[in-house]
mmCIF file of C-alpha atoms in Angstrom:
data_model
loop_
_atom_site.group_PDB
_atom_site.id
_atom_site.type_symbol
_atom_site.label_atom_id
_atom_site.label_comp_id
_atom_site.label_asym_id
_atom_site.label_seq_id
_atom_site.Cartn_x
_atom_site.Cartn_y
_atom_site.Cartn_z
ATOM 1 C CA UNK B 274 38.509 -10.288 0.696
ATOM 2 C CA UNK B 275 38.559 -7.152 -1.454
ATOM 3 C CA UNK B 276 36.518 -4.553 0.380
ATOM 4 C CA UNK B 277 37.584 -1.273 -1.241
ATOM 5 C CA UNK B 278 39.256 -0.143 -4.466
ATOM 6 C CA UNK B 279 40.362 3.325 -5.543
ATOM 7 C CA UNK B 280 41.687 4.019 -9.008
ATOM 8 C CA UNK B 281 41.315 5.263 -12.554
ATOM 9 C CA UNK B 282 38.556 4.198 -14.945
ATOM 10 C CA UNK B 283 40.117 2.475 -17.958
ATOM 11 C CA UNK B 284 36.916 1.178 -19.521
ATOM 12 C CA UNK B 285 33.186 1.156 -18.846
ATOM 13 C CA UNK B 286 30.146 -0.555 -20.353
ATOM 14 C CA UNK B 287 26.634 -1.444 -19.184
ATOM 15 C CA UNK B 288 27.255 -0.911 -15.479
ATOM 16 C CA UNK B 289 30.692 -2.557 -15.486
ATOM 17 C CA UNK B 290 33.852 -0.537 -14.897
ATOM 18 C CA UNK B 291 37.495 -1.552 -15.312
ATOM 19 C CA UNK B 292 39.217 0.213 -12.438
ATOM 20 C CA UNK B 293 43.032 0.439 -12.472
ATOM 21 C CA UNK B 294 44.874 0.393 -9.171
ATOM 22 C CA UNK B 295 48.676 -0.025 -8.954
ATOM 23 C CA UNK B 296 48.907 -1.578 -12.387
ATOM 24 C CA UNK B 297 46.055 -4.030 -11.830
ATOM 25 C CA UNK B 298 42.674 -3.663 -13.538
ATOM 26 C CA UNK B 299 39.651 -4.715 -11.512
ATOM 27 C CA UNK B 300 36.430 -5.420 -13.402
ATOM 28 C CA UNK B 301 33.626 -4.201 -11.150
ATOM 29 C CA UNK B 302 29.881 -4.506 -11.694
ATOM 30 C CA UNK B 303 28.640 -1.295 -10.099
ATOM 31 C CA UNK B 304 25.405 0.012 -8.660
ATOM 32 C CA UNK B 305 23.829 2.828 -10.665
ATOM 33 C CA UNK B 306 25.143 5.499 -8.290
ATOM 34 C CA UNK B 307 28.697 4.117 -8.220
ATOM 35 C CA UNK B 308 28.773 3.711 -12.009
ATOM 36 C CA UNK B 309 27.521 7.256 -12.653
ATOM 37 C CA UNK B 310 30.043 8.791 -10.246
ATOM 38 C CA UNK B 311 33.010 6.853 -11.656
ATOM 39 C CA UNK B 312 32.099 7.638 -15.253
ATOM 40 C CA UNK B 313 31.552 11.304 -14.446
ATOM 41 C CA UNK B 314 34.876 11.702 -12.606
ATOM 42 C CA UNK B 315 36.974 9.264 -14.659
ATOM 43 C CA UNK B 316 38.344 7.924 -11.398
ATOM 44 C CA UNK B 317 37.198 7.283 -7.866
ATOM 45 C CA UNK B 318 36.545 4.663 -5.238
ATOM 46 C CA UNK B 319 34.116 1.841 -4.639
ATOM 47 C CA UNK B 320 33.325 -0.356 -1.663
ATOM 48 C CA UNK B 321 33.258 -3.897 -2.971
ATOM 49 C CA UNK B 322 31.721 -7.325 -2.457
ATOM 50 C CA UNK B 323 33.520 -10.369 -3.846
ATOM 51 C CA UNK B 324 31.334 -13.266 -4.981
ATOM 52 C CA UNK B 325 33.105 -16.592 -5.441
ATOM 53 C CA UNK B 326 31.274 -19.376 -7.261
ATOM 54 C CA UNK B 327 32.267 -22.594 -9.016
ATOM 55 C CA UNK B 328 31.847 -20.963 -12.424
ATOM 56 C CA UNK B 329 33.795 -17.803 -11.645
ATOM 57 C CA UNK B 330 34.505 -14.793 -9.457
ATOM 58 C CA UNK B 331 32.576 -11.497 -9.623
ATOM 59 C CA UNK B 332 33.272 -8.148 -8.003
ATOM 60 C CA UNK B 333 30.425 -5.753 -7.172
ATOM 61 C CA UNK B 334 30.964 -2.068 -6.389
ATOM 62 C CA UNK B 335 29.060 0.466 -4.291
ATOM 63 C CA UNK B 336 29.215 4.205 -3.837
ATOM 64 C CA UNK B 337 29.142 4.015 0.000
ATOM 65 C CA UNK B 338 29.281 1.602 2.918
ATOM 66 C CA UNK B 339 25.569 2.258 3.510
ATOM 67 C CA UNK B 340 24.777 1.135 -0.022
ATOM 68 C CA UNK B 341 26.921 -1.978 0.408
ATOM 69 C CA UNK B 342 25.170 -2.721 3.691
ATOM 70 C CA UNK B 343 21.772 -2.528 1.970
ATOM 71 C CA UNK B 344 23.086 -4.846 -0.770
ATOM 72 C CA UNK B 345 24.197 -7.396 1.844
ATOM 73 C CA UNK B 346 20.772 -7.254 3.439
ATOM 74 C CA UNK B 347 19.049 -7.764 0.085
ATOM 75 C CA UNK B 348 21.151 -10.796 -0.877
ATOM 76 C CA UNK B 349 20.544 -12.362 2.537
ATOM 77 C CA UNK B 350 16.947 -12.833 1.370
ATOM 78 C CA UNK B 351 16.199 -16.215 -0.181
ATOM 79 C CA UNK B 352 15.971 -15.929 -3.961
ATOM 80 C CA UNK B 353 17.872 -12.623 -4.238
ATOM 81 C CA UNK B 354 21.322 -13.004 -5.779
ATOM 82 C CA UNK B 355 24.048 -10.367 -6.176
ATOM 83 C CA UNK B 356 22.973 -9.386 -9.704
ATOM 84 C CA UNK B 357 19.391 -8.844 -8.552
ATOM 85 C CA UNK B 358 20.696 -6.899 -5.543
ATOM 86 C CA UNK B 359 22.661 -4.586 -7.870
ATOM 87 C CA UNK B 360 19.600 -4.219 -10.123
ATOM 88 C CA UNK B 361 17.440 -3.137 -7.169
ATOM 89 C CA UNK B 362 20.086 -0.631 -6.025
ATOM 90 C CA UNK B 363 20.341 0.734 -9.557
ATOM 91 C CA UNK B 364 16.564 1.182 -9.762
ATOM 92 C CA UNK B 365 16.217 3.187 -6.535
ATOM 93 C CA UNK B 366 18.437 4.644 -3.837
ATOM 94 C CA UNK B 367 18.870 3.077 -0.404
ATOM 95 C CA UNK B 368 16.495 5.566 1.216
ATOM 96 C CA UNK B 369 13.704 4.599 -1.189
ATOM 97 C CA UNK B 370 14.372 0.898 -0.581
ATOM 98 C CA UNK B 371 14.275 1.420 3.184
ATOM 99 C CA UNK B 372 11.002 3.353 2.932
ATOM 100 C CA UNK B 373 9.485 0.687 0.655
ATOM 101 C CA UNK B 374 10.423 -2.052 3.138
ATOM 102 C CA UNK B 375 9.118 -0.015 6.063
ATOM 103 C CA UNK B 376 5.804 0.613 4.281
ATOM 104 C CA UNK B 377 5.494 -2.906 2.789
ATOM 105 C CA UNK B 378 5.358 -1.217 -0.614
ATOM 106 C CA UNK B 379 5.537 -4.200 -2.994
ATOM 107 C CA UNK B 380 4.692 -2.033 -6.011
ATOM 108 C CA UNK B 381 7.678 0.237 -5.434
ATOM 109 C CA UNK B 382 10.097 -2.690 -5.107
ATOM 110 C CA UNK B 383 8.793 -4.442 -8.217
ATOM 111 C CA UNK B 384 9.712 -1.337 -10.219
ATOM 112 C CA UNK B 385 13.194 -2.911 -10.280
ATOM 113 C CA UNK B 386 13.658 -4.804 -13.553
ATOM 114 C CA UNK B 387 13.215 -8.552 -13.090
ATOM 115 C CA UNK B 388 12.021 -8.346 -9.485
ATOM 116 C CA UNK B 389 8.692 -10.147 -9.216
ATOM 117 C CA UNK B 390 5.925 -9.681 -6.695
ATOM 118 C CA UNK B 391 6.713 -12.848 -4.723
ATOM 119 C CA UNK B 392 10.387 -11.927 -4.347
ATOM 120 C CA UNK B 393 9.485 -8.368 -3.336
ATOM 121 C CA UNK B 394 7.104 -9.732 -0.698
ATOM 122 C CA UNK B 395 9.868 -12.033 0.560
ATOM 123 C CA UNK B 396 12.289 -9.091 0.827
ATOM 124 C CA UNK B 397 9.763 -7.155 2.909
ATOM 125 C CA UNK B 398 8.898 -10.158 5.064
ATOM 126 C CA UNK B 399 12.454 -11.290 5.778
ATOM 127 C CA UNK B 400 13.990 -7.858 6.329
ATOM 128 C CA UNK B 401 11.113 -6.546 8.419
ATOM 129 C CA UNK B 402 11.185 -9.697 10.540
ATOM 130 C CA UNK B 403 14.872 -9.127 11.201
ATOM 131 C CA UNK B 404 14.219 -5.485 12.036
ATOM 132 C CA UNK B 405 11.424 -6.462 14.422
ATOM 133 C CA UNK B 406 13.656 -8.993 16.165
ATOM 134 C CA UNK B 407 16.352 -6.356 16.670
ATOM 135 C CA UNK B 408 13.787 -3.934 18.010
ATOM 136 C CA UNK B 409 12.359 -6.467 20.460
ATOM 137 C CA UNK B 410 15.765 -7.497 21.788
ATOM 138 C CA UNK B 411 16.727 -3.888 22.377
ATOM 139 C CA UNK B 412 13.361 -3.114 23.927
ATOM 140 C CA UNK B 413 13.906 -5.909 26.414
ATOM 141 C CA UNK B 414 17.410 -4.705 27.233
ATOM 142 C CA UNK B 415 16.332 -1.111 27.822
ATOM 143 C CA UNK B 416 12.856 -1.633 29.231
ATOM 144 C CA UNK B 417 12.973 1.223 31.807
ATOM 145 C CA UNK B 418 13.559 3.795 29.066
ATOM 146 C CA UNK B 419 10.905 2.599 26.660
ATOM 147 C CA UNK B 420 7.751 4.144 28.205
ATOM 148 C CA UNK B 421 9.305 7.617 28.022
ATOM 149 C CA UNK B 422 10.157 7.268 24.337
ATOM 150 C CA UNK B 423 7.019 8.273 22.447
ATOM 151 C CA UNK B 424 7.250 8.675 18.698
ATOM 152 C CA UNK B 425 4.684 9.371 15.989
ATOM 153 C CA UNK B 426 3.693 6.933 13.229
ATOM 154 C CA UNK B 427 5.800 8.879 10.722
ATOM 155 C CA UNK B 428 8.803 8.749 13.056
ATOM 156 C CA UNK B 429 8.252 5.015 13.588
ATOM 157 C CA UNK B 430 8.266 4.423 9.809
ATOM 158 C CA UNK B 431 11.527 6.360 9.509
ATOM 159 C CA UNK B 432 13.018 4.391 12.424
ATOM 160 C CA UNK B 433 12.048 1.081 10.784
ATOM 161 C CA UNK B 434 13.579 2.295 7.526
ATOM 162 C CA UNK B 435 16.889 3.047 9.265
ATOM 163 C CA UNK B 436 16.802 -0.249 11.146
ATOM 164 C CA UNK B 437 16.416 -2.070 7.820
ATOM 165 C CA UNK B 438 19.821 -0.585 6.930
ATOM 166 C CA UNK B 439 21.409 -2.239 9.960
ATOM 167 C CA UNK B 440 21.199 0.425 12.665
ATOM 168 C CA UNK B 441 19.818 -0.366 16.138
ATOM 169 C CA UNK B 442 16.483 1.021 17.265
ATOM 170 C CA UNK B 443 18.102 3.383 19.780
ATOM 171 C CA UNK B 444 20.484 4.785 17.153
ATOM 172 C CA UNK B 445 17.617 5.172 14.688
ATOM 173 C CA UNK B 446 15.317 6.956 17.151
ATOM 174 C CA UNK B 447 18.075 9.411 18.134
ATOM 175 C CA UNK B 448 18.942 10.094 14.485
ATOM 176 C CA UNK B 449 15.275 10.656 13.566
ATOM 177 C CA UNK B 450 14.842 13.128 16.443
ATOM 178 C CA UNK B 451 17.994 15.002 15.356
ATOM 179 C CA UNK B 452 16.773 15.087 11.752
ATOM 180 C CA UNK B 453 13.434 16.621 12.783
ATOM 181 C CA UNK B 454 15.158 19.156 14.995
ATOM 182 C CA UNK B 455 17.233 20.229 11.972
ATOM 183 C CA UNK B 456 14.058 20.875 9.963
ATOM 184 C CA UNK B 457 13.374 17.612 8.081
ATOM 185 C CA UNK B 458 9.644 17.057 7.637
ATOM 186 C CA UNK B 459 8.728 14.313 5.155
ATOM 187 C CA UNK B 460 9.753 10.736 5.937
ATOM 188 C CA UNK B 461 12.191 10.733 3.013
ATOM 189 C CA UNK B 462 13.831 13.943 4.282
ATOM 190 C CA UNK B 463 14.003 12.549 7.803
ATOM 191 C CA UNK B 464 15.705 9.316 6.662
ATOM 192 C CA UNK B 465 18.157 11.124 4.365
ATOM 193 C CA UNK B 466 19.071 13.686 7.065
ATOM 194 C CA UNK B 467 19.329 10.969 9.725
ATOM 195 C CA UNK B 468 21.704 8.912 7.561
ATOM 196 C CA UNK B 469 24.044 11.872 7.238
ATOM 197 C CA UNK B 470 24.348 12.098 11.028
ATOM 198 C CA UNK B 471 24.940 8.393 11.692
#
């Protein structure tokens, strides 16, 4: 599977970039962030996801592994295909998506073009359920440490947001604590700072 491409931009239009690498041009449908960076620089790299269907093959590109990871989580939800996943990522960054999921903010998710209320609710339900299951399994495995770990509601929301991106609860709690120690205050700042340290 193609997981990463680095090359020169030969052509771009409506979120799609033709990226040349060793004489081969790869047509990549990019997230908003990946598209903007490639167009700005005229070259660059993308982490990719290859979709193979009966009617064709499509390649999707992301600016970072974290963004690709969020995309994979989104398309694991029933009713969310790769094109919708890219649309959501192009409408808001991964931190905003994580916060929206953590806060069950349907309105924020439906700001993405074509994403209806029912699908947004399903995204929140399915991803939060997965996050909760991960949290419970870890809680059971590290039961002696749990009583000592007290976190505020704001910290808990940030932890849930990070867990929705695929990190474990322990990793998320440590990263949130480090972010606050470095001066991050709002939940958005905490999540963004925590992601940089993970």
